[in-house]
């Protein structure tokens, strides 16, 4: 019934981040890919050939997690700057800031109805937020060390979390109680997620292990030890028949969960693979790593269509909702080691669409550590808003709309007029900061906006001269 399995192929790579890529997620519309980085920026890559890419700036520290909302109209990011941002992926570059964590936020994820967010943090808590009301709702606080990852179950009734206390915890979202805890890890538990039917969870560890648990029996059903270093991320294929994992050993591994074996090892990154993600349809997957690149792969190896998988499961005698992993044998915990039959795939496969996309900059003028002084000076202007919401309710900030090569000098001149209207020395200080930051923005690779930017600088200098007189 199944056709001959085809090898995965490298479709293209995306270059635009200036430091390690830490997270990635596909838009449900299958037309965009989002990635976050140590360079503090969010990139939205359009998958169409020769399409433009968009860089969103606003976070003050490393972006640790990213996820599209179920309908694709919002993007959530988490950061070591202790905040979560909710972005509208448009030319306006607007974002809403959620503040309640007291330490670095390690992950962020939407509920499957898009109404809630769940975050994990170094403050040892898991927090749930309302997307519509844009506020913090409640905390889950039984972890005893940093929490690395948290995810909702598909039906929203459970949350799975894991962390440096070497545990994976399962929470009931209605009672807010921890209903199960798995603790047999040799090191930190780095990542956790549900399969698409919600019948199983998988978790990975710094000890290079990957484990799959059946939530109906609370038993470990598969245990893989196929990487040579810690696993940083993994992703279930929508059919639940396959799983990809990314590791600090520089490889991406592809597991056949039905047969319980490693089938592919992909060598594409130079350095650790920090994030991997399947598209919603499963026909594509992405990997990102310490080499600052995002690689886009075509799956190919899933020879059966998703509908075929559903039909196969519908013929089974068990009443569990398809698709799921109850066909896996043996049903007792057993360790899976690498097998010599696994296929090694290097990056010499076809890469036909890898012209670097034109990047449009959006958001605040924060690109690198060289701007940290300007950010420190301008930050007090935001503090009254933060103090007004000091009770932990998230504050709402809209990043300044700056699109180089698109809005030209008009928005910049408008900003100059608005700044000039401010009163006293505060207005002059902000004008000085504008003059200091805009020349640095020209260095982000947009020579087409040089003339308008220079005109804006000259105009700002005229304003400063008049103010001094």
Short mmCIF file of C-alpha atoms in Angstrom, two decimals:
data_model
loop_
_atom_site.label_atom_id
_atom_site.label_comp_id
_atom_site.label_asym_id
_atom_site.label_seq_id
_atom_site.Cartn_x
_atom_site.Cartn_y
_atom_site.Cartn_z
CA UNK A 1 0.00 0.00 0.00
CA UNK A 2 2.81 2.39 0.81
CA UNK A 3 5.07 3.70 -1.92
CA UNK A 4 8.84 3.68 -1.72
CA UNK A 5 10.04 6.17 0.87
CA UNK A 6 11.78 9.23 -0.58
CA UNK A 7 14.61 11.05 1.16
CA UNK A 8 14.09 14.53 2.62
CA UNK A 9 15.62 17.32 0.54
CA UNK A 10 16.95 20.75 1.40
CA UNK A 11 14.73 23.33 -0.28
CA UNK A 12 16.53 26.55 0.67
CA UNK A 13 18.27 28.40 3.47
CA UNK A 14 17.41 31.75 4.99
CA UNK A 15 20.19 34.13 5.97
CA UNK A 16 19.40 37.34 7.82
CA UNK A 17 19.89 36.69 11.51
CA UNK A 18 23.12 38.04 12.99
CA UNK A 19 23.46 35.39 15.70
CA UNK A 20 22.23 31.92 16.62
CA UNK A 21 18.65 31.00 15.67
CA UNK A 22 16.85 29.80 18.80
CA UNK A 23 13.25 29.11 17.68
CA UNK A 24 11.11 28.71 14.57
CA UNK A 25 7.46 28.14 13.62
CA UNK A 26 5.41 27.93 10.42
CA UNK A 27 2.39 30.09 9.73
CA UNK A 28 -0.68 27.83 9.48
CA UNK A 29 -1.25 29.27 5.98
CA UNK A 30 2.03 27.57 4.93
CA UNK A 31 3.24 30.79 3.31
CA UNK A 32 5.50 32.14 6.07
CA UNK A 33 8.10 30.99 8.58
CA UNK A 34 8.96 32.88 11.76
CA UNK A 35 12.29 32.63 13.61
CA UNK A 36 13.80 34.22 16.71
CA UNK A 37 17.43 34.72 17.53
CA UNK A 38 20.12 35.66 20.00
CA UNK A 39 20.33 38.88 17.96
CA UNK A 40 17.03 39.93 19.69
CA UNK A 41 15.09 40.09 16.41
CA UNK A 42 12.04 38.28 15.06
CA UNK A 43 12.24 37.40 11.37
CA UNK A 44 9.22 36.61 9.20
CA UNK A 45 10.34 34.76 6.07
CA UNK A 46 8.01 34.48 3.08
CA UNK A 47 8.35 31.03 1.54
CA UNK A 48 7.66 32.21 -2.01
CA UNK A 49 10.88 32.52 -4.06
CA UNK A 50 12.48 35.98 -4.11
CA UNK A 51 9.93 37.33 -1.61
CA UNK A 52 10.94 39.92 0.97
CA UNK A 53 11.66 39.07 4.59
CA UNK A 54 10.70 41.23 7.58
CA UNK A 55 12.75 41.91 10.70
CA UNK A 56 10.85 42.97 13.85
CA UNK A 57 12.85 44.52 16.68
CA UNK A 58 11.72 45.45 20.17
CA UNK A 59 12.98 42.80 22.58
CA UNK A 60 15.93 43.88 24.71
CA UNK A 61 17.50 40.42 25.01
CA UNK A 62 17.64 37.00 23.35
CA UNK A 63 14.37 35.73 21.84
CA UNK A 64 13.82 32.21 23.17
CA UNK A 65 10.48 31.15 21.70
CA UNK A 66 8.15 31.96 18.81
CA UNK A 67 4.75 30.70 17.67
CA UNK A 68 2.04 31.77 15.24
CA UNK A 69 -1.54 31.91 16.48
CA UNK A 70 -3.82 29.18 15.07
CA UNK A 71 -5.27 31.52 12.45
CA UNK A 72 -1.88 33.06 11.65
CA UNK A 73 -2.77 36.69 12.36
CA UNK A 74 -0.56 37.02 15.46
CA UNK A 75 2.96 35.95 16.42
CA UNK A 76 3.99 35.45 20.06
CA UNK A 77 7.62 35.67 21.20
CA UNK A 78 9.32 35.08 24.54
CA UNK A 79 12.61 36.57 25.61
CA UNK A 80 15.30 36.65 28.24
CA UNK A 81 14.25 40.27 28.80
CA UNK A 82 11.48 38.78 31.02
CA UNK A 83 8.69 39.76 28.61
CA UNK A 84 6.39 38.17 26.07
CA UNK A 85 5.40 40.11 22.97
CA UNK A 86 2.38 39.64 20.76
CA UNK A 87 3.14 40.89 17.24
CA UNK A 88 0.88 41.76 14.35
CA UNK A 89 3.00 40.52 11.42
CA UNK A 90 2.31 43.53 9.20
CA UNK A 91 4.20 46.53 7.87
CA UNK A 92 3.22 48.54 10.97
CA UNK A 93 5.48 46.45 13.20
CA UNK A 94 3.18 46.73 16.21
CA UNK A 95 3.56 44.59 19.33
CA UNK A 96 1.89 44.21 22.71
CA UNK A 97 4.13 43.58 25.72
CA UNK A 98 3.14 41.12 28.45
CA UNK A 99 4.94 41.54 31.77
CA UNK A 100 4.59 39.33 34.85
CA UNK A 101 7.60 37.01 34.91
CA UNK A 102 10.51 38.02 37.14
CA UNK A 103 13.23 36.18 35.17
CA UNK A 104 14.01 35.08 31.62
CA UNK A 105 11.04 33.62 29.71
CA UNK A 106 12.10 30.41 27.94
CA UNK A 107 9.08 29.47 25.82
CA UNK A 108 5.69 30.66 24.64
CA UNK A 109 2.80 28.77 23.01
CA UNK A 110 -0.82 29.39 22.03
CA UNK A 111 -3.72 27.22 23.08
CA UNK A 112 -5.27 25.49 20.08
CA UNK A 113 -8.27 27.85 20.13
CA UNK A 114 -5.92 30.86 20.17
CA UNK A 115 -7.47 32.36 23.30
CA UNK A 116 -4.64 31.66 25.78
CA UNK A 117 -0.84 31.76 25.93
CA UNK A 118 1.34 29.61 28.16
CA UNK A 119 4.89 30.62 29.09
CA UNK A 120 7.76 28.99 30.97
CA UNK A 121 10.39 30.95 32.87
CA UNK A 122 13.57 30.89 34.92
CA UNK A 123 11.45 32.23 37.81
CA UNK A 124 10.37 28.54 38.21
CA UNK A 125 6.80 29.28 37.12
CA UNK A 126 4.48 28.47 34.25
CA UNK A 127 2.08 31.31 33.48
CA UNK A 128 -1.14 31.45 31.50
CA UNK A 129 -2.29 34.64 29.74
CA UNK A 130 -5.47 35.80 28.02
CA UNK A 131 -4.83 36.86 24.42
CA UNK A 132 -8.11 38.78 24.03
CA UNK A 133 -7.88 40.65 27.34
CA UNK A 134 -4.09 40.86 27.07
CA UNK A 135 -3.50 40.08 30.70
CA UNK A 136 -1.92 37.55 33.04
CA UNK A 137 -4.42 34.93 34.31
CA UNK A 138 -2.69 32.46 36.65
CA UNK A 139 0.60 30.74 37.59
CA UNK A 140 1.61 27.10 38.08
CA UNK A 141 4.42 26.96 40.61
CA UNK A 142 5.58 23.48 41.64
CA UNK A 143 8.79 23.35 39.61
CA UNK A 144 11.86 23.72 41.81
CA UNK A 145 14.24 25.07 39.14
CA UNK A 146 14.13 26.90 35.81
CA UNK A 147 11.24 25.88 33.56
CA UNK A 148 12.41 25.38 29.99
CA UNK A 149 9.22 24.68 28.04
CA UNK A 150 5.41 24.54 28.41
CA UNK A 151 2.69 23.50 25.95
CA UNK A 152 -1.10 23.16 25.89
CA UNK A 153 -2.75 19.89 24.96
CA UNK A 154 -4.82 20.00 21.74
CA UNK A 155 -8.08 20.15 23.72
CA UNK A 156 -6.70 22.78 26.13
CA UNK A 157 -7.47 20.72 29.25
CA UNK A 158 -3.82 19.96 30.07
CA UNK A 159 -0.48 21.76 30.17
CA UNK A 160 2.83 19.92 29.99
CA UNK A 161 5.98 21.58 31.31
CA UNK A 162 9.60 20.59 31.87
CA UNK A 163 12.73 22.12 33.30
CA UNK A 164 16.05 22.02 35.04
CA UNK A 165 14.58 20.20 38.04
CA UNK A 166 14.75 17.13 35.75
CA UNK A 167 10.98 16.70 35.77
CA UNK A 168 8.13 16.74 33.29
CA UNK A 169 4.87 17.88 34.87
CA UNK A 170 1.29 17.54 33.68
CA UNK A 171 -1.23 20.16 34.84
CA UNK A 172 -5.03 20.27 34.83
CA UNK A 173 -6.01 23.71 33.51
CA UNK A 174 -9.39 23.66 35.28
CA UNK A 175 -8.13 22.87 38.79
CA UNK A 176 -4.61 24.35 38.30
CA UNK A 177 -3.21 21.21 39.98
CA UNK A 178 -0.25 19.08 38.94
CA UNK A 179 -1.78 15.69 38.13
CA UNK A 180 1.37 13.81 37.10
CA UNK A 181 5.14 14.14 37.29
CA UNK A 182 7.80 12.17 35.40
CA UNK A 183 11.24 12.49 37.00
CA UNK A 184 13.58 9.86 35.53
CA UNK A 185 15.92 12.23 33.65
CA UNK A 186 19.68 12.24 34.05
CA UNK A 187 19.84 15.96 33.36
CA UNK A 188 17.64 18.94 32.53
CA UNK A 189 14.44 18.28 30.60
CA UNK A 190 14.79 20.67 27.66
CA UNK A 191 11.60 20.42 25.59
CA UNK A 192 8.11 18.94 25.83
CA UNK A 193 5.10 18.69 23.53
CA UNK A 194 1.89 16.77 22.86
CA UNK A 195 1.22 14.73 19.75
CA UNK A 196 -1.63 16.04 17.60
CA UNK A 197 -4.26 13.79 19.19
CA UNK A 198 -3.20 14.61 22.76
CA UNK A 199 -2.81 10.94 23.72
CA UNK A 200 0.97 11.12 24.17
CA UNK A 201 3.63 13.58 25.21
CA UNK A 202 7.28 13.53 24.27
CA UNK A 203 10.11 15.10 26.23
CA UNK A 204 13.78 15.54 25.51
CA UNK A 205 16.75 15.93 27.80
CA UNK A 206 20.21 17.40 28.08
CA UNK A 207 21.31 13.78 28.51
CA UNK A 208 20.49 13.27 24.77
CA UNK A 209 17.43 11.11 25.49
CA UNK A 210 13.97 11.43 23.99
CA UNK A 211 11.01 9.75 25.69
CA UNK A 212 7.39 9.27 24.67
CA UNK A 213 4.72 8.73 27.31
CA UNK A 214 1.19 7.38 26.81
CA UNK A 215 -1.09 9.60 28.89
CA UNK A 216 -3.88 7.01 28.95
CA UNK A 217 -1.70 4.54 30.84
CA UNK A 218 0.88 6.98 32.28
CA UNK A 219 3.60 4.69 30.97
CA UNK A 220 6.76 5.26 29.01
CA UNK A 221 6.27 3.58 25.64
CA UNK A 222 9.39 4.66 23.72
CA UNK A 223 12.86 5.78 24.72
CA UNK A 224 15.36 6.93 22.09
CA UNK A 225 19.07 7.53 22.63
CA UNK A 226 20.19 8.44 19.10
CA UNK A 227 22.00 11.77 19.53
CA UNK A 228 25.56 12.28 20.73
CA UNK A 229 24.71 15.44 22.72
CA UNK A 230 21.73 17.12 24.36
CA UNK A 231 18.47 17.51 22.43
CA UNK A 232 17.31 21.11 22.19
CA UNK A 233 14.03 20.76 20.32
CA UNK A 234 11.76 18.29 18.54
CA UNK A 235 8.52 18.27 16.55
CA UNK A 236 5.83 15.69 15.85
CA UNK A 237 4.73 15.15 12.27
CA UNK A 238 0.96 15.89 12.01
CA UNK A 239 0.33 12.19 11.29
CA UNK A 240 2.16 11.29 14.54
CA UNK A 241 4.09 8.67 12.56
CA UNK A 242 7.36 10.63 12.62
CA UNK A 243 9.32 12.95 14.87
CA UNK A 244 12.28 15.22 14.12
CA UNK A 245 14.82 16.30 16.74
CA UNK A 246 17.62 18.87 16.80
CA UNK A 247 20.71 18.47 18.94
CA UNK A 248 23.91 20.13 20.03
CA UNK A 249 25.69 17.36 18.08
CA UNK A 250 24.93 19.47 14.94
CA UNK A 251 22.45 16.98 13.47
CA UNK A 252 18.75 16.65 12.82
CA UNK A 253 17.40 13.14 13.40
CA UNK A 254 14.19 11.74 11.93
CA UNK A 255 12.46 8.94 13.84
CA UNK A 256 9.84 6.52 12.56
CA UNK A 257 7.58 6.20 15.60
CA UNK A 258 5.52 3.34 14.21
CA UNK A 259 8.55 1.12 13.64
CA UNK A 260 10.42 2.61 16.57
CA UNK A 261 13.66 3.37 14.75
CA UNK A 262 15.92 6.13 13.50
CA UNK A 263 15.54 6.52 9.73
CA UNK A 264 17.50 9.68 8.78
CA UNK A 265 20.35 11.82 10.08
CA UNK A 266 20.63 15.25 8.43
CA UNK A 267 23.94 17.12 8.40
CA UNK A 268 23.19 20.69 7.40
CA UNK A 269 24.22 23.00 10.23
CA UNK A 270 27.63 24.08 11.43
CA UNK A 271 27.24 23.97 15.17
CA UNK A 272 24.34 23.10 17.44
CA UNK A 273 20.84 22.65 16.03
CA UNK A 274 18.70 24.62 18.47
CA UNK A 275 15.23 24.43 16.93
CA UNK A 276 13.22 22.22 14.58
CA UNK A 277 9.58 22.46 13.48
CA UNK A 278 7.22 20.74 11.06
CA UNK A 279 4.77 22.78 9.03
CA UNK A 280 1.09 22.31 9.86
CA UNK A 281 0.64 20.08 6.80
CA UNK A 282 3.84 18.16 7.50
CA UNK A 283 5.18 18.56 3.96
CA UNK A 284 7.96 20.89 5.13
CA UNK A 285 10.14 21.24 8.19
CA UNK A 286 12.63 23.86 9.34
CA UNK A 287 15.79 23.77 11.42
CA UNK A 288 17.76 26.61 12.96
CA UNK A 289 21.01 26.72 14.86
CA UNK A 290 24.17 28.31 16.09
CA UNK A 291 25.29 29.06 12.51
CA UNK A 292 22.60 31.81 12.32
CA UNK A 293 20.82 30.02 9.48
CA UNK A 294 17.32 28.66 9.02
CA UNK A 295 17.19 25.64 6.73
CA UNK A 296 13.95 24.69 4.99
CA UNK A 297 13.54 21.00 4.15
CA UNK A 298 10.92 19.13 2.13
CA UNK A 299 9.72 16.09 4.05
CA UNK A 300 9.22 13.52 1.22
CA UNK A 301 9.62 10.51 3.54
CA UNK A 302 5.98 10.51 4.64
CA UNK A 303 4.83 8.38 1.73
CA UNK A 304 1.25 8.07 2.94
CA UNK A 305 -1.06 11.06 2.87
CA UNK A 306 -2.63 12.26 6.08
CA UNK A 307 -6.03 11.03 4.88
CA UNK A 308 -4.62 7.53 4.33
CA UNK A 309 -3.35 7.53 7.90
CA UNK A 310 -6.77 8.58 9.21
CA UNK A 311 -8.49 5.83 7.21
CA UNK A 312 -6.04 3.22 8.49
CA UNK A 313 -6.67 4.23 12.10
CA UNK A 314 -10.45 4.33 11.60
CA UNK A 315 -10.39 0.61 10.79
CA UNK A 316 -8.82 -0.26 14.13
CA UNK A 317 -10.95 -1.82 16.84
CA UNK A 318 -9.82 0.50 19.64
CA UNK A 319 -12.10 3.50 20.31
CA UNK A 320 -9.34 6.08 20.86
CA UNK A 321 -9.50 9.17 18.62
CA UNK A 322 -7.23 8.77 15.57
CA UNK A 323 -4.41 9.24 14.85
CA UNK A 324 -2.44 8.06 17.88
CA UNK A 325 0.43 5.85 18.95
CA UNK A 326 -1.37 2.89 20.51
CA UNK A 327 -0.20 0.61 17.68
CA UNK A 328 3.40 0.85 18.86
CA UNK A 329 4.91 -2.46 19.99
CA UNK A 330 6.28 -3.62 22.29
CA UNK A 331 4.14 -1.79 24.85
CA UNK A 332 6.78 -1.93 27.58
CA UNK A 333 9.54 0.69 27.98
CA UNK A 334 12.55 -0.12 25.86
CA UNK A 335 15.59 1.78 24.69
CA UNK A 336 16.13 2.58 21.02
CA UNK A 337 19.73 2.93 19.90
CA UNK A 338 20.98 4.15 16.52
CA UNK A 339 20.81 1.47 13.86
CA UNK A 340 23.31 1.10 11.01
CA UNK A 341 20.41 1.16 8.54
CA UNK A 342 19.75 4.85 9.27
CA UNK A 343 20.45 7.01 6.22
CA UNK A 344 22.95 9.84 6.52
CA UNK A 345 22.06 12.91 4.45
CA UNK A 346 24.54 15.74 4.01
CA UNK A 347 23.84 19.25 2.87
CA UNK A 348 25.03 18.53 -0.67
CA UNK A 349 21.40 17.94 -1.69
CA UNK A 350 19.76 20.42 -4.04
CA UNK A 351 19.38 23.95 -2.71
CA UNK A 352 17.77 25.81 -5.58
CA UNK A 353 16.17 28.89 -4.03
CA UNK A 354 18.76 30.27 -1.63
CA UNK A 355 19.22 33.82 -2.86
CA UNK A 356 19.24 35.90 0.30
CA UNK A 357 15.90 37.75 0.61
CA UNK A 358 15.66 41.51 0.88
CA UNK A 359 15.06 42.30 4.56
CA UNK A 360 12.70 45.09 5.62
CA UNK A 361 13.30 46.46 9.12
CA UNK A 362 10.28 47.02 11.39
CA UNK A 363 9.93 48.16 14.99
CA UNK A 364 12.17 50.04 17.38
CA UNK A 365 15.72 51.01 16.45
CA UNK A 366 17.42 48.34 18.53
CA UNK A 367 19.75 46.21 16.41
CA UNK A 368 22.80 45.40 18.49
CA UNK A 369 24.67 46.05 21.70
CA UNK A 370 26.05 49.22 20.14
CA UNK A 371 22.64 50.82 20.67
CA UNK A 372 22.32 49.82 24.31
CA UNK A 373 23.27 53.29 25.53
CA UNK A 374 20.60 54.94 23.38
CA UNK A 375 18.05 52.42 24.67
CA UNK A 376 19.03 53.13 28.29
CA UNK A 377 18.59 56.85 27.76
CA UNK A 378 15.22 56.59 26.05
CA UNK A 379 13.78 53.96 28.40
CA UNK A 380 12.63 56.41 31.15
CA UNK A 381 10.03 57.76 28.71
CA UNK A 382 8.29 54.35 28.93
CA UNK A 383 8.47 53.94 32.68
CA UNK A 384 5.33 55.96 33.60
CA UNK A 385 3.27 53.49 31.54
CA UNK A 386 4.94 50.55 33.28
CA UNK A 387 4.40 52.05 36.73
CA UNK A 388 0.75 52.66 35.89
CA UNK A 389 0.42 48.89 35.47
CA UNK A 390 2.71 47.84 38.29
CA UNK A 391 0.18 45.26 39.51
CA UNK A 392 1.51 42.73 37.03
CA UNK A 393 -1.11 43.35 34.33
CA UNK A 394 0.68 43.47 30.96
CA UNK A 395 1.38 46.85 29.45
CA UNK A 396 0.65 47.62 25.82
CA UNK A 397 3.36 49.25 23.72
CA UNK A 398 3.28 49.79 20.00
CA UNK A 399 6.74 49.75 18.47
CA UNK A 400 7.50 52.77 16.34
CA UNK A 401 6.65 52.09 12.72
CA UNK A 402 9.89 52.26 10.74
CA UNK A 403 10.17 50.61 7.36
CA UNK A 404 13.38 51.38 5.52
CA UNK A 405 13.01 51.59 1.77
CA UNK A 406 9.21 51.68 2.13
CA UNK A 407 7.99 54.65 4.18
CA UNK A 408 11.02 56.66 3.09
CA UNK A 409 11.58 59.95 4.85
CA UNK A 410 7.95 60.85 5.50
CA UNK A 411 7.45 58.84 8.66
CA UNK A 412 10.86 59.92 9.88
CA UNK A 413 10.04 63.57 9.27
CA UNK A 414 6.71 63.09 11.04
CA UNK A 415 8.54 61.63 13.99
CA UNK A 416 10.83 64.65 13.93
CA UNK A 417 7.89 67.04 14.10
CA UNK A 418 6.34 65.10 16.96
CA UNK A 419 9.61 65.09 18.89
CA UNK A 420 10.09 68.78 18.25
CA UNK A 421 6.69 69.43 19.77
CA UNK A 422 7.82 68.00 23.09
CA UNK A 423 8.66 70.55 25.72
CA UNK A 424 11.92 71.46 27.42
CA UNK A 425 15.16 69.50 27.63
CA UNK A 426 13.34 66.18 27.35
CA UNK A 427 12.39 66.96 23.75
CA UNK A 428 15.97 67.98 22.89
CA UNK A 429 17.34 64.73 24.39
CA UNK A 430 14.98 62.64 22.27
CA UNK A 431 15.97 64.64 19.18
CA UNK A 432 19.62 63.91 19.90
CA UNK A 433 18.88 60.20 20.27
CA UNK A 434 17.10 60.23 16.89
CA UNK A 435 20.14 61.75 15.24
CA UNK A 436 22.37 59.09 16.85
CA UNK A 437 20.30 56.01 15.99
CA UNK A 438 19.19 56.62 12.41
CA UNK A 439 22.70 56.61 10.85
CA UNK A 440 23.19 53.16 12.45
CA UNK A 441 19.97 51.94 10.86
CA UNK A 442 21.44 52.62 7.44
CA UNK A 443 24.00 49.90 8.20
CA UNK A 444 21.30 47.24 8.25
CA UNK A 445 21.64 46.75 4.52
CA UNK A 446 19.26 49.18 2.82
CA UNK A 447 21.24 51.57 0.56
CA UNK A 448 17.97 52.55 -1.17
CA UNK A 449 16.92 54.55 1.91
CA UNK A 450 20.23 56.40 2.30
CA UNK A 451 19.08 59.65 0.65
CA UNK A 452 15.90 59.95 2.69
CA UNK A 453 17.76 59.12 5.88
CA UNK A 454 20.43 61.77 5.21
CA UNK A 455 17.72 64.34 4.50
CA UNK A 456 16.11 63.46 7.80
CA UNK A 457 19.43 63.87 9.66
CA UNK A 458 19.97 67.31 8.14
CA UNK A 459 16.45 68.33 9.13
CA UNK A 460 16.99 67.12 12.70
CA UNK A 461 20.26 69.10 12.90
CA UNK A 462 18.35 72.21 11.78
CA UNK A 463 15.84 71.63 14.57
CA UNK A 464 18.64 71.27 17.12
CA UNK A 465 20.25 74.48 15.90
CA UNK A 466 16.96 76.38 16.22
CA UNK A 467 16.36 74.92 19.68
CA UNK A 468 19.83 75.93 20.83
CA UNK A 469 19.19 79.52 19.65
#
